[in-house]
Short mmCIF file of C-alpha atoms in Angstrom, two decimals:
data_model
loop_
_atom_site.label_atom_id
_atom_site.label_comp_id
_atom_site.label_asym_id
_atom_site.label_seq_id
_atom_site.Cartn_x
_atom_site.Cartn_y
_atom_site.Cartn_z
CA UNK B 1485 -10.31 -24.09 13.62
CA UNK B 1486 -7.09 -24.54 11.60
CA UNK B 1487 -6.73 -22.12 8.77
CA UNK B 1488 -5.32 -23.98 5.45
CA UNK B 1489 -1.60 -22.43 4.25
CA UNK B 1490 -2.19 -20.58 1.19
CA UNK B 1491 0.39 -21.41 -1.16
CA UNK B 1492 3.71 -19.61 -2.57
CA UNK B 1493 2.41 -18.23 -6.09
CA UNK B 1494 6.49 -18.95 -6.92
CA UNK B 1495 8.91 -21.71 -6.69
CA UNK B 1496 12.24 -21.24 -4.95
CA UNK B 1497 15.26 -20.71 -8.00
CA UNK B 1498 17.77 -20.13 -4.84
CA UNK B 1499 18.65 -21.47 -1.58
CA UNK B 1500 20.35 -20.08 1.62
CA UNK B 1501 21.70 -22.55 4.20
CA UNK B 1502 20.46 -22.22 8.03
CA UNK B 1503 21.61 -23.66 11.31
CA UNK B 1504 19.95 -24.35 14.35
CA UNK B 1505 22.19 -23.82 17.56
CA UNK B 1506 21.95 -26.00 20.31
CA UNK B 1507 19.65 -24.45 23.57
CA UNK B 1508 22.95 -24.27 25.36
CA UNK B 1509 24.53 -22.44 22.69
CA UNK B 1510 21.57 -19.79 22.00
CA UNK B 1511 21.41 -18.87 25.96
CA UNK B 1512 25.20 -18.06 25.67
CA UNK B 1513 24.89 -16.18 22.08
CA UNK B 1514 21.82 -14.09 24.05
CA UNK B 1515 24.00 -13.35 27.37
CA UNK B 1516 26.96 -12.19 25.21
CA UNK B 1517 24.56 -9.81 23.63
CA UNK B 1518 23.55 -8.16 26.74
CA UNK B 1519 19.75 -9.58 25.61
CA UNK B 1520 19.20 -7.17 23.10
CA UNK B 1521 17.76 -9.42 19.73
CA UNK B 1522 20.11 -6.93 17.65
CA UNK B 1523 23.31 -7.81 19.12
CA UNK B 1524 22.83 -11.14 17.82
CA UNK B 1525 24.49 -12.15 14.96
CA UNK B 1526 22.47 -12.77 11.79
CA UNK B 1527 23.84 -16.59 11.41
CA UNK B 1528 23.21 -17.41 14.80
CA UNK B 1529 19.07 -16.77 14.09
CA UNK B 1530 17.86 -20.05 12.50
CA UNK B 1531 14.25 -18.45 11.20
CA UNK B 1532 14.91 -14.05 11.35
CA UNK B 1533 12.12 -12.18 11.98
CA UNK B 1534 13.29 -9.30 13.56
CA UNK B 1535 12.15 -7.00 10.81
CA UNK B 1536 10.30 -7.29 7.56
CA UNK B 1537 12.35 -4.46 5.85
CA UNK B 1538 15.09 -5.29 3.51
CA UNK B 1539 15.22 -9.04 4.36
CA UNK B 1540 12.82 -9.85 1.74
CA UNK B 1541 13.43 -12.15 -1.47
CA UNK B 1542 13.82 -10.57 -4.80
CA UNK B 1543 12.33 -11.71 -7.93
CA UNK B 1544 14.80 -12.98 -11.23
CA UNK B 1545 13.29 -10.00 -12.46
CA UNK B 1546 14.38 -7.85 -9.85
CA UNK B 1547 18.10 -9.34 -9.95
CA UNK B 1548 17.79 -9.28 -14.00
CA UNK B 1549 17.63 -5.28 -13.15
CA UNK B 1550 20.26 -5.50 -11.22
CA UNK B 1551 22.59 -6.15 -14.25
CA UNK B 1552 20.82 -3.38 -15.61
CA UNK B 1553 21.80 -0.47 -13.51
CA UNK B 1554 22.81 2.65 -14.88
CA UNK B 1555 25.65 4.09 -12.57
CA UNK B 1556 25.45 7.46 -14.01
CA UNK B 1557 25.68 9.95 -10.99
CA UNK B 1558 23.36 12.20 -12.63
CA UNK B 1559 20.26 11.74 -14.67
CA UNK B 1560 20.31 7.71 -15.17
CA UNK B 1561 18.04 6.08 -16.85
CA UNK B 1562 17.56 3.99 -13.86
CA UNK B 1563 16.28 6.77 -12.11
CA UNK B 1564 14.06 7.92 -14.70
CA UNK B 1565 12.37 4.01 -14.76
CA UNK B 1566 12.08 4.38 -10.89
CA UNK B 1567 10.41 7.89 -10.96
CA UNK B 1568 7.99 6.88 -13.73
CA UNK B 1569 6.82 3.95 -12.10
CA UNK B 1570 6.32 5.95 -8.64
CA UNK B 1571 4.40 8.50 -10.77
CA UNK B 1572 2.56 5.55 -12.06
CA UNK B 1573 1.54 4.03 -8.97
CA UNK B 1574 1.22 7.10 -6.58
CA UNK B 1575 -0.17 9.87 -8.58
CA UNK B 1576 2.48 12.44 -7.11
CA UNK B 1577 4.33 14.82 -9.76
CA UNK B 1578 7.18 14.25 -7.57
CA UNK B 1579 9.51 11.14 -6.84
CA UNK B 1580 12.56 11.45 -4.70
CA UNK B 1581 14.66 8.34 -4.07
CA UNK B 1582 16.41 7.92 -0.61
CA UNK B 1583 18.72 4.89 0.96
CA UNK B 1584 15.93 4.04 3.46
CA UNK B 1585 12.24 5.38 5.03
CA UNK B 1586 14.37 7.03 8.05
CA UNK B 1587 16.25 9.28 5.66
CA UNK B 1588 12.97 10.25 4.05
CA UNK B 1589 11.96 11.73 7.29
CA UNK B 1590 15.57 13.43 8.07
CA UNK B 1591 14.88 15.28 4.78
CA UNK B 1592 11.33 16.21 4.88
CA UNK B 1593 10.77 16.90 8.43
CA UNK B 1594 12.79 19.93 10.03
CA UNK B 1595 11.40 21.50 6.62
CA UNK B 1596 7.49 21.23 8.40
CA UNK B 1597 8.57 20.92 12.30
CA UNK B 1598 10.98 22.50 14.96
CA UNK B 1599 11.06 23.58 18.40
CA UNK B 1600 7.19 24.37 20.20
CA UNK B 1601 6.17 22.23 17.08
CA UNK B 1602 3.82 18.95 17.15
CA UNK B 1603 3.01 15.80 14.61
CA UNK B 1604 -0.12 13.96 15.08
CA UNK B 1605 0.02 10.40 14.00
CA UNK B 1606 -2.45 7.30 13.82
CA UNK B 1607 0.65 5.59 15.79
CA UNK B 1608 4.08 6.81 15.65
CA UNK B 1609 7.09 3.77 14.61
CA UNK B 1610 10.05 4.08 16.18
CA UNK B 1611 12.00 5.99 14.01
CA UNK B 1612 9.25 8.32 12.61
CA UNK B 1613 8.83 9.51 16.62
CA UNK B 1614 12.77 9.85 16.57
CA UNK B 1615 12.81 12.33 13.32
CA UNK B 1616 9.96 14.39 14.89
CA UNK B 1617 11.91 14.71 18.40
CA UNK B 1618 15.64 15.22 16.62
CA UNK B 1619 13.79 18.04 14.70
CA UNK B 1620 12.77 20.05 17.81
CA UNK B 1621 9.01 18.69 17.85
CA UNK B 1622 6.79 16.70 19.75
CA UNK B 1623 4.77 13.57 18.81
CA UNK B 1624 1.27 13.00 19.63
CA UNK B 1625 -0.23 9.69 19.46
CA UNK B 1626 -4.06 8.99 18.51
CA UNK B 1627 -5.21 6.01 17.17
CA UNK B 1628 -8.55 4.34 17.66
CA UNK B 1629 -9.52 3.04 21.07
CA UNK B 1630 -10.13 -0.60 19.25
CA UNK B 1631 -6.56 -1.26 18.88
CA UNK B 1632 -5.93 -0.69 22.16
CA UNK B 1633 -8.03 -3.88 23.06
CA UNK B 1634 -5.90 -6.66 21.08
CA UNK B 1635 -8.35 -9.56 21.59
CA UNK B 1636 -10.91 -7.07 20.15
CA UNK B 1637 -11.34 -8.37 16.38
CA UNK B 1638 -12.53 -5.03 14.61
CA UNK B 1639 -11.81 -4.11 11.09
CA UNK B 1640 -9.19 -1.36 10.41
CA UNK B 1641 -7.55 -0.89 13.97
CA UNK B 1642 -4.98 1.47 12.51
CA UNK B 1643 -7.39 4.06 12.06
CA UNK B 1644 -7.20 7.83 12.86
CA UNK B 1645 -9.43 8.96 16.00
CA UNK B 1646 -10.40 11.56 14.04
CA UNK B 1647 -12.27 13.38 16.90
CA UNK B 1648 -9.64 13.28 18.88
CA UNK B 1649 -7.25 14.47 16.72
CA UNK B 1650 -8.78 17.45 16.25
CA UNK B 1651 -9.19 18.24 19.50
CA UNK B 1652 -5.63 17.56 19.96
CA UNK B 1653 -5.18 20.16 16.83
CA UNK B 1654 -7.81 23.07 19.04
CA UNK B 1655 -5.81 21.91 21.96
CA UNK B 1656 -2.50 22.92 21.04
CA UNK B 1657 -3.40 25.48 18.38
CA UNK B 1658 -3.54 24.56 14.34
CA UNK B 1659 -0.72 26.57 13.65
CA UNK B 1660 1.62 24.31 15.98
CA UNK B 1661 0.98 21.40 14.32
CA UNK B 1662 3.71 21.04 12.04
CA UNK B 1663 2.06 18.18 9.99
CA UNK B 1664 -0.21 15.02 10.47
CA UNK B 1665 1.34 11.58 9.70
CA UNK B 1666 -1.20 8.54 8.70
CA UNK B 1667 1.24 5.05 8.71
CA UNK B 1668 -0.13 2.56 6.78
CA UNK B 1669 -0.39 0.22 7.72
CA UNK B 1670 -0.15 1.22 11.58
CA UNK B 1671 3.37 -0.67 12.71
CA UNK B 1672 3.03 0.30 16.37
CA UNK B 1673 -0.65 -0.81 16.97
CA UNK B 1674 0.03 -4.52 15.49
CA UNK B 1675 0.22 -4.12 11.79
CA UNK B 1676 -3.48 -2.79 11.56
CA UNK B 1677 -4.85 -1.08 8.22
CA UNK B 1678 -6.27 2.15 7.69
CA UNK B 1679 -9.53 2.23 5.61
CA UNK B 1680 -10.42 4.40 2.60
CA UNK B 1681 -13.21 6.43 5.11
CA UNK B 1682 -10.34 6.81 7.76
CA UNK B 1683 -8.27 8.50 4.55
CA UNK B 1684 -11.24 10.82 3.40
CA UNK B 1685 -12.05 11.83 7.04
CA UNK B 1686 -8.14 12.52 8.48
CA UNK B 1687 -7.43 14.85 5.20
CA UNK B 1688 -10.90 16.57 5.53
CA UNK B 1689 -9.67 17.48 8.68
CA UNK B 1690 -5.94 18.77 7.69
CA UNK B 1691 -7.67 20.61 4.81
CA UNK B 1692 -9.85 22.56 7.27
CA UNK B 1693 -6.95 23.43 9.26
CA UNK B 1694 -4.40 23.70 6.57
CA UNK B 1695 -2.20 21.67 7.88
CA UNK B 1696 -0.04 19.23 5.53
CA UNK B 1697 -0.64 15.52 5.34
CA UNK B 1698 2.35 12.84 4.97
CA UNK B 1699 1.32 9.29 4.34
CA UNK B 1700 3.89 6.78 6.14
CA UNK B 1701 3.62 4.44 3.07
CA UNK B 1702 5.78 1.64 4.34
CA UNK B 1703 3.58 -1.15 3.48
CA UNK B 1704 1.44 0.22 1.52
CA UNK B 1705 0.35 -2.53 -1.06
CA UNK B 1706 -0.47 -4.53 2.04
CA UNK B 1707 -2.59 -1.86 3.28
CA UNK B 1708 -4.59 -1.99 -0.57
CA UNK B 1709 -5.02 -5.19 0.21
CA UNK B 1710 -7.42 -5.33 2.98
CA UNK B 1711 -9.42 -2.07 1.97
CA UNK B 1712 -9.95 -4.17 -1.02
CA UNK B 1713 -11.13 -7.63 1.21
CA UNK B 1714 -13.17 -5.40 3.68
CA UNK B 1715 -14.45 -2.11 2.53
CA UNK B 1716 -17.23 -3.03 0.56
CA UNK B 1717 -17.05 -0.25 -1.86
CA UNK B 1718 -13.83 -1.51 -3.16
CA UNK B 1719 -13.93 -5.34 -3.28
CA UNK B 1720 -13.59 -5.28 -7.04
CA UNK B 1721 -11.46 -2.14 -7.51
CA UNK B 1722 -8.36 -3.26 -8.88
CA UNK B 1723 -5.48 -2.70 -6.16
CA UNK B 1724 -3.62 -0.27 -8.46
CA UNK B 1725 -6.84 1.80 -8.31
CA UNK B 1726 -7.03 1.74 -4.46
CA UNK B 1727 -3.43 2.61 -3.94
CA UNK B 1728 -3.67 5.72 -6.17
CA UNK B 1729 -7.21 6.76 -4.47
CA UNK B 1730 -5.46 6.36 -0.77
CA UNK B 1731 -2.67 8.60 -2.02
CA UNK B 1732 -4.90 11.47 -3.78
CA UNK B 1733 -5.84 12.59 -0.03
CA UNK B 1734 -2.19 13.25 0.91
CA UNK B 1735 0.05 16.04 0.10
CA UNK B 1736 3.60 13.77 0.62
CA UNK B 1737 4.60 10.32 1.55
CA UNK B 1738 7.71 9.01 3.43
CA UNK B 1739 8.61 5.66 2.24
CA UNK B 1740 10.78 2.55 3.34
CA UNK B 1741 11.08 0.80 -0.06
CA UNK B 1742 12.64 -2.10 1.70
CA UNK B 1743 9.23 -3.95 2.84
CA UNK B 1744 6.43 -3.99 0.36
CA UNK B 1745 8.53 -2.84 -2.20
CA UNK B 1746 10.68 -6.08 -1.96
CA UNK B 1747 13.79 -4.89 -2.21
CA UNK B 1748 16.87 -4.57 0.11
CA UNK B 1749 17.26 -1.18 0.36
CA UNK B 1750 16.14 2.08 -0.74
CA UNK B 1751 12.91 4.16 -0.21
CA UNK B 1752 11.02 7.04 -1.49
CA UNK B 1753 10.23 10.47 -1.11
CA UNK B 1754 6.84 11.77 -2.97
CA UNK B 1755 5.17 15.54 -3.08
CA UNK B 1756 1.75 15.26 -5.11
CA UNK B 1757 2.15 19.49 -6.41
CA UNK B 1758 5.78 18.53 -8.54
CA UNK B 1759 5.94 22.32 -8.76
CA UNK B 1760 5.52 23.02 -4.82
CA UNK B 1761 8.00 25.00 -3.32
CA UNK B 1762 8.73 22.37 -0.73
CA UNK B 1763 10.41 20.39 -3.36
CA UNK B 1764 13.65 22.72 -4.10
CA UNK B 1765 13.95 22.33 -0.30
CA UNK B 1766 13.60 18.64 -0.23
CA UNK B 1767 16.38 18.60 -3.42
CA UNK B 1768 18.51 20.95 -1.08
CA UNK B 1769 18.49 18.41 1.65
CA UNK B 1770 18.43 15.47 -0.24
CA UNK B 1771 22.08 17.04 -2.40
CA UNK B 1772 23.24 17.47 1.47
CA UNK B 1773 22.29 14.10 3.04
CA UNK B 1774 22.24 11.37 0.64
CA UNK B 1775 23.51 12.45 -2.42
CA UNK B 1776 22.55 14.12 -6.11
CA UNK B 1777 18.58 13.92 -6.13
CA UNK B 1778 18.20 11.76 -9.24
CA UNK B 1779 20.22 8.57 -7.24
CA UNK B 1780 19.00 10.09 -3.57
CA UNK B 1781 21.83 7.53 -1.33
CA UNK B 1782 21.36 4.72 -3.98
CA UNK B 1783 23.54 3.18 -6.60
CA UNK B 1784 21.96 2.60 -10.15
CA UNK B 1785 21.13 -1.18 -9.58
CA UNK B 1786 19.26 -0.31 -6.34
CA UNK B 1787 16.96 1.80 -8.23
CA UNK B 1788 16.60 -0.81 -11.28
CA UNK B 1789 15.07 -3.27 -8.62
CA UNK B 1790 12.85 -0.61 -6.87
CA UNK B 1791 11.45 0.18 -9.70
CA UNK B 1792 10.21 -3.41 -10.74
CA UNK B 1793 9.52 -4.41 -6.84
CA UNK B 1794 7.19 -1.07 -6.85
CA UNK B 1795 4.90 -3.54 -9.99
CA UNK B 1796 5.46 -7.00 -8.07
CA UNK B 1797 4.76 -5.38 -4.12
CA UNK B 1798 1.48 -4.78 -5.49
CA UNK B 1799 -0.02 -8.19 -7.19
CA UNK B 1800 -2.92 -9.28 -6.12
CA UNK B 1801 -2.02 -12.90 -6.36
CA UNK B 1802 1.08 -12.30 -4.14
CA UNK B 1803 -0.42 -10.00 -1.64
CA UNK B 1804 -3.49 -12.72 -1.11
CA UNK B 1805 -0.27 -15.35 -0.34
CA UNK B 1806 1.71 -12.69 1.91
CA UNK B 1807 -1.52 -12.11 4.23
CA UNK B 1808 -2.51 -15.80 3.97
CA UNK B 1809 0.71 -16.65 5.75
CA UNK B 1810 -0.36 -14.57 8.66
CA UNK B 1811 -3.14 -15.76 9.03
CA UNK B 1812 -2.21 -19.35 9.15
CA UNK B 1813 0.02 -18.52 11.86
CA UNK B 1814 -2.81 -16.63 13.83
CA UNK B 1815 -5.25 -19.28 13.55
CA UNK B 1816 -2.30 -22.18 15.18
CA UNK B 1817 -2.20 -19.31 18.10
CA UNK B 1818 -6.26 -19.41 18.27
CA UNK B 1819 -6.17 -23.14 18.52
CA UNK B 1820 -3.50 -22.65 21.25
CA UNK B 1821 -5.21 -19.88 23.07
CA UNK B 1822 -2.39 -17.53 22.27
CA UNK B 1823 -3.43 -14.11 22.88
CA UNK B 1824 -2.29 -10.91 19.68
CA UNK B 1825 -3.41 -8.07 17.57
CA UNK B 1826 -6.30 -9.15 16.24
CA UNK B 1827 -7.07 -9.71 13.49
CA UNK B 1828 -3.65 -10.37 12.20
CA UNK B 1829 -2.26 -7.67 10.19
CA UNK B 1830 -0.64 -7.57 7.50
CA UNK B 1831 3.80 -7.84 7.76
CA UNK B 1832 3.54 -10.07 10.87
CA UNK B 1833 1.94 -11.54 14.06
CA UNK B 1834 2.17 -9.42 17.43
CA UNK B 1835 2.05 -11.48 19.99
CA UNK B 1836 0.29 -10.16 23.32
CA UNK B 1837 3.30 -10.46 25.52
CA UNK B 1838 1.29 -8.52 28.96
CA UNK B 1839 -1.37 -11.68 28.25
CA UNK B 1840 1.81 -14.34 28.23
CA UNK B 1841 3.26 -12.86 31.42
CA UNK B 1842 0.55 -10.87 32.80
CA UNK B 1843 2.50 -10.77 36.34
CA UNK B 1844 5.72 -8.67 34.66
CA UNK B 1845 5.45 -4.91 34.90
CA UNK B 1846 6.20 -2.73 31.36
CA UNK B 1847 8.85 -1.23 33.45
CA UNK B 1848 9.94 -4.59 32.98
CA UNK B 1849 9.41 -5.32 29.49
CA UNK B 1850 7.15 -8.45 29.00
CA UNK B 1851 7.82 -7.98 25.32
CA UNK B 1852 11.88 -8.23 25.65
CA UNK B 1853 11.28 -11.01 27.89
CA UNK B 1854 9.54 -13.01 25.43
CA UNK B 1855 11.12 -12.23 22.51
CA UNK B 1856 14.62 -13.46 24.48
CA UNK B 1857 12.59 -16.44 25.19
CA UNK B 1858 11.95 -17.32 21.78
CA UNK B 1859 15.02 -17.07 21.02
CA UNK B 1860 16.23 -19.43 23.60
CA UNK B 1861 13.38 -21.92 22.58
CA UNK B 1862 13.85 -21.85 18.85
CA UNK B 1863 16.66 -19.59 17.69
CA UNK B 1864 13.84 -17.14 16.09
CA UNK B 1865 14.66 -13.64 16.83
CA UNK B 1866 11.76 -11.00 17.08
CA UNK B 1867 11.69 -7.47 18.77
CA UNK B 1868 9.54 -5.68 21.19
CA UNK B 1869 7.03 -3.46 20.29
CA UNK B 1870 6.35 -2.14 23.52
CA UNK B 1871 7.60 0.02 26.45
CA UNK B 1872 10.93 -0.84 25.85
CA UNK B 1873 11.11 0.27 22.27
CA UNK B 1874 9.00 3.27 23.43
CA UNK B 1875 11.86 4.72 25.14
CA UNK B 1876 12.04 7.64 27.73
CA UNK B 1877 10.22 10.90 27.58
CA UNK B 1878 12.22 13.41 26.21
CA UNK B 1879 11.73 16.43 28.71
CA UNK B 1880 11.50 14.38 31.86
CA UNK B 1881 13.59 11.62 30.88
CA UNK B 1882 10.86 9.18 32.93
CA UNK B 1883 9.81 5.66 31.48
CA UNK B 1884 7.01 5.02 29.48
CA UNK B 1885 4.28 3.05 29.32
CA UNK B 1886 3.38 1.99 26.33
CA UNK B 1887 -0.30 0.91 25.09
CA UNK B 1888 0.47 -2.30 24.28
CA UNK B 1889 3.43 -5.12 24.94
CA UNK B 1890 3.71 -6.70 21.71
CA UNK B 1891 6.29 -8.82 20.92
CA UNK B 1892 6.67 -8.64 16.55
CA UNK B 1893 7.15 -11.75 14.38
CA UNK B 1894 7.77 -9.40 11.63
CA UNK B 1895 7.60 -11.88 8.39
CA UNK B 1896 10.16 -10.99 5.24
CA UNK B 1897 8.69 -11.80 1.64
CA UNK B 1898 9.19 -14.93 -0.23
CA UNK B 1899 11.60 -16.22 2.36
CA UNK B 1900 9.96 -18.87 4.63
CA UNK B 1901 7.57 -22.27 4.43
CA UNK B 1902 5.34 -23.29 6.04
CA UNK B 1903 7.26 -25.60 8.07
CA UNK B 1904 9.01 -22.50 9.49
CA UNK B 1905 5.66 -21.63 10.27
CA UNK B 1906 5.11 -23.96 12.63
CA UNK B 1907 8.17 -23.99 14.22
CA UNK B 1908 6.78 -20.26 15.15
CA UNK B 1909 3.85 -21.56 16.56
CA UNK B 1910 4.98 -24.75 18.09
CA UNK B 1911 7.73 -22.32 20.31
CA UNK B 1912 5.18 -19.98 21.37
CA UNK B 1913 2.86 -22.49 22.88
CA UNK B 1914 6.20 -24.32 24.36
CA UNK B 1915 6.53 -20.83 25.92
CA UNK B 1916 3.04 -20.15 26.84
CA UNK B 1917 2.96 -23.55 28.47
CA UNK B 1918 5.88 -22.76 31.21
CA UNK B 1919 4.72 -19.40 31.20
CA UNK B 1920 4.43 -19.28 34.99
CA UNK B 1921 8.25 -20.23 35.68
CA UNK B 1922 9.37 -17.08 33.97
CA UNK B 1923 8.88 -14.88 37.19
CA UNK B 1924 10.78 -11.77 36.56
CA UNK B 1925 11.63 -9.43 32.94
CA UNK B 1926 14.90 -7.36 32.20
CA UNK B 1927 16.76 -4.18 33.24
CA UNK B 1928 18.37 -2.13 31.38
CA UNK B 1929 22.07 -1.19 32.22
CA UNK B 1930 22.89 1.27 29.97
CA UNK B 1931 21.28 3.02 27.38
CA UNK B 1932 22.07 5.57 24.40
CA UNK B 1933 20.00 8.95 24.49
CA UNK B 1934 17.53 8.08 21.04
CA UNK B 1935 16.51 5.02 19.87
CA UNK B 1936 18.08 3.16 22.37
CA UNK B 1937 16.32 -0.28 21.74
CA UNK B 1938 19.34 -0.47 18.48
CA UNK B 1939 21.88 -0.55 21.33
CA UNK B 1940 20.26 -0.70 24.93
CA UNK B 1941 22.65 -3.33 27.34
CA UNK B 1942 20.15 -5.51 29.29
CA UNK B 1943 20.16 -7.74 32.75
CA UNK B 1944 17.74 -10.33 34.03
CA UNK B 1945 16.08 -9.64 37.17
CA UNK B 1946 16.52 -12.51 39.73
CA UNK B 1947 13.97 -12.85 42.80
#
């Protein structure tokens, strides 16, 4: 059944030209970027959805606070505005501002982790699993067996498997777990929320244990959002309310300002205890790594427009138009028998790319493959979320598998139509259609030691 757009609660006060490329011309741009979606250059992507975080729209508001900026390099008031408003929304005595989420984590955690050390997450993004490796630790995976299924529809498929992370904590001994991370929403499982229960029953847990809990509050707002639509306890809690009640069962968040936030760079850095000793420590590296800790790695202007995003991420009429877009793009894959998460979450679509191309092995990443054919259909760039992101393990250096091959149609804010929309659609079930004629994925021919989907070199397979 076709699901009707919801529309923009905004009208478009600024316009940025695009340009399709021919076919021939996107299959040579792809080559010369030894397949890898993020060798491509940003002009030669006619709709971008690589990644939701920092390529969102901000408000007049937002570039009204711009103009605003105090460039003091100590104590300015646009720091101040930023750190009242994160006190506001989060609850936490203390608000540190960084450039980005990842250097959030390269503050906080070789303070709580090191060598014979282990984080237990929900689901583990990229560069969350990076900071916990570069910091001498281990990461330990354990979300719910539901999102393991995609065509499963089940509420909250980011959860916690609560059971069996605390046998995971008996396993390898409470003290060795440095800390317990809860993403929200879950990036790596497709985008899937963690409920209010999930929250109550993961800290219960870290409180019997002692063992500190940091919320992964990327897209937070977003997560609100459907605790508020499908916990019934909450359905007329006012999101503000839900946000602070999700955060009151953490001790810290790490935060990439740049998606629900809606601005183009900066994040966050909160301890709930302003007068815990951790914080001197998280000053020390902050002073260290990205600068003085009232501007944290960002200018004065940067933290103007944080501060307001932090008030718009988080209205309800927007967030009811930012899910409503995924879902209209779901239910064109339902009608086309397009296999994803389901149900949609909440920053994009992740298309099953193991049900597209069920005859190419993860070793030879389904999820590249299709994301390099969407590309060459449309010009939309997208990334794997899959065995190929995953990576190598880091003591035996062997491939692996990951639990799903998603390929991410990660959507900005207040950036595309619904015509763009359907362009997504229409090139997936173009793709889905020849399906069977793309016999064979990639190899990869060189590769850096960490994170190596940023740089990776890649090779079709012929035969």
């Amino acid at each position: 059944m076709a699901v009707k757009y919801t529309p923009e609660p905004f009208r478009i006060k600024s316009v940025e030209r695009i340009k399709m490329l021919t076919r021939s011309e996107r299959e040579q741009k792809i080559a010369a970027a030894n397949y890898n979606l993020f060798g491509l250059r940003g002009e030669d992507c006619y709709i971008d959805l690589l990644t939701d975080s920092g390529t969102n729209a901000m408000s007049v508001e937002q570039w009204a606070g711009v103009m605003r900026g105090d460039e003091a390099y100590a104590g300015a008031t646009s720091y101040y505005k930023l750190e009242a408003a994160g006190r506001d929304i989060f609850g936490y005595g203390y608000i540190q501002p960084v450039h980005q989420g990842r250097a959030a984590e390269k503050v906080l955690m070789p303070l709580l982790l090191g060598k014979g050390k282990y984080a237990i997450s929900n689901m583990f993004f990229d560069t969350t699993r990076a900071h916990v490796e570069l910091a001498g630790a281990r990461a330990l995976d354990c979300v719910v067996a539901a999102a393991k299924n995609p065509s499963v529809r089940a509420p909250f498929k980011g959860n916690m498997d609560v059971a069996q992370m605390e046998k995971l904590i008996n396993e390898y001994g409470a003290e060795n777990i440095g800390m317990v991370v809860l993403t929200v929403t879950n990036n790596s499982a497709g985008g899937q929320p963690v409920s209010m229960q999930n929250f109550r029953e993961v800290s219960a847990v870290c409180k019997k244990y002692s063992i500190p809990l940091n919320i992964d509050a990327a897209r937070y707002a977003e997560n609100a959002f459907f605790i508020k639509r499908d916990e019934k306890e909450f359905q007329n809690t006012p999101i503000k309310e839900i946000i602070r009640q999700m955060f009151s069962y953490g001790d810290m968040f790490t935060m990439s300002a740049k998606k629900d936030s809606i601005v183009n760079m900066g994040g966050l850095l909160g301890v709930k205890e302003a007068e815990s000793p951790l914080v001197l420590k998280i000053k020390a590296n902050c002073i260290s790594y990205e600068g003085f800790y009232t501007y944290g790695g960002l200018s004065g202007r940067e933290m103007e427009a944080l501060a307001i995003g932090l008030y718009e991420g988080i209205d309800e009429d927007f967030l009811r138009y930012r899910i409503g877009q995924l879902e209209y793009l779901a239910g064109r894959l339902d009608d086309a028998g397009i296999a994803y998460q389901s149900p949609v979450g909440g920053h994009g679509v992740f298309v099953d790319a193991k049900a597209m191309f069920p005859h190419i092995p993860y070793s030879e990443f389904p999820a590249q493959a299709l994301a390099i054919e969407l590309y060459k259909e449309a010009g939309i760039r997208s990334c794997d979320i899959g065995s190929y992101m995953l990576g190598n393990d880091p003591d035996t250096g062997a491939q692996l598998e990951a639990d799903f091959e998603f390929t991410r149609l990660a959507i900005p804010r207040r950036v595309y139509t619904q015509a763009h929309f359907d362009i997504m659609a229409e090139a997936l079930i173009s793709i889905k259609a020849a399906s069977g004629k793309i016999k064979r994925g990639y190899r990869i021919v060189w590769e850096p030691p960490i994170l190596r989907h940023f740089q990776a070199r890649l090779e079709p397979i012929s035969g």
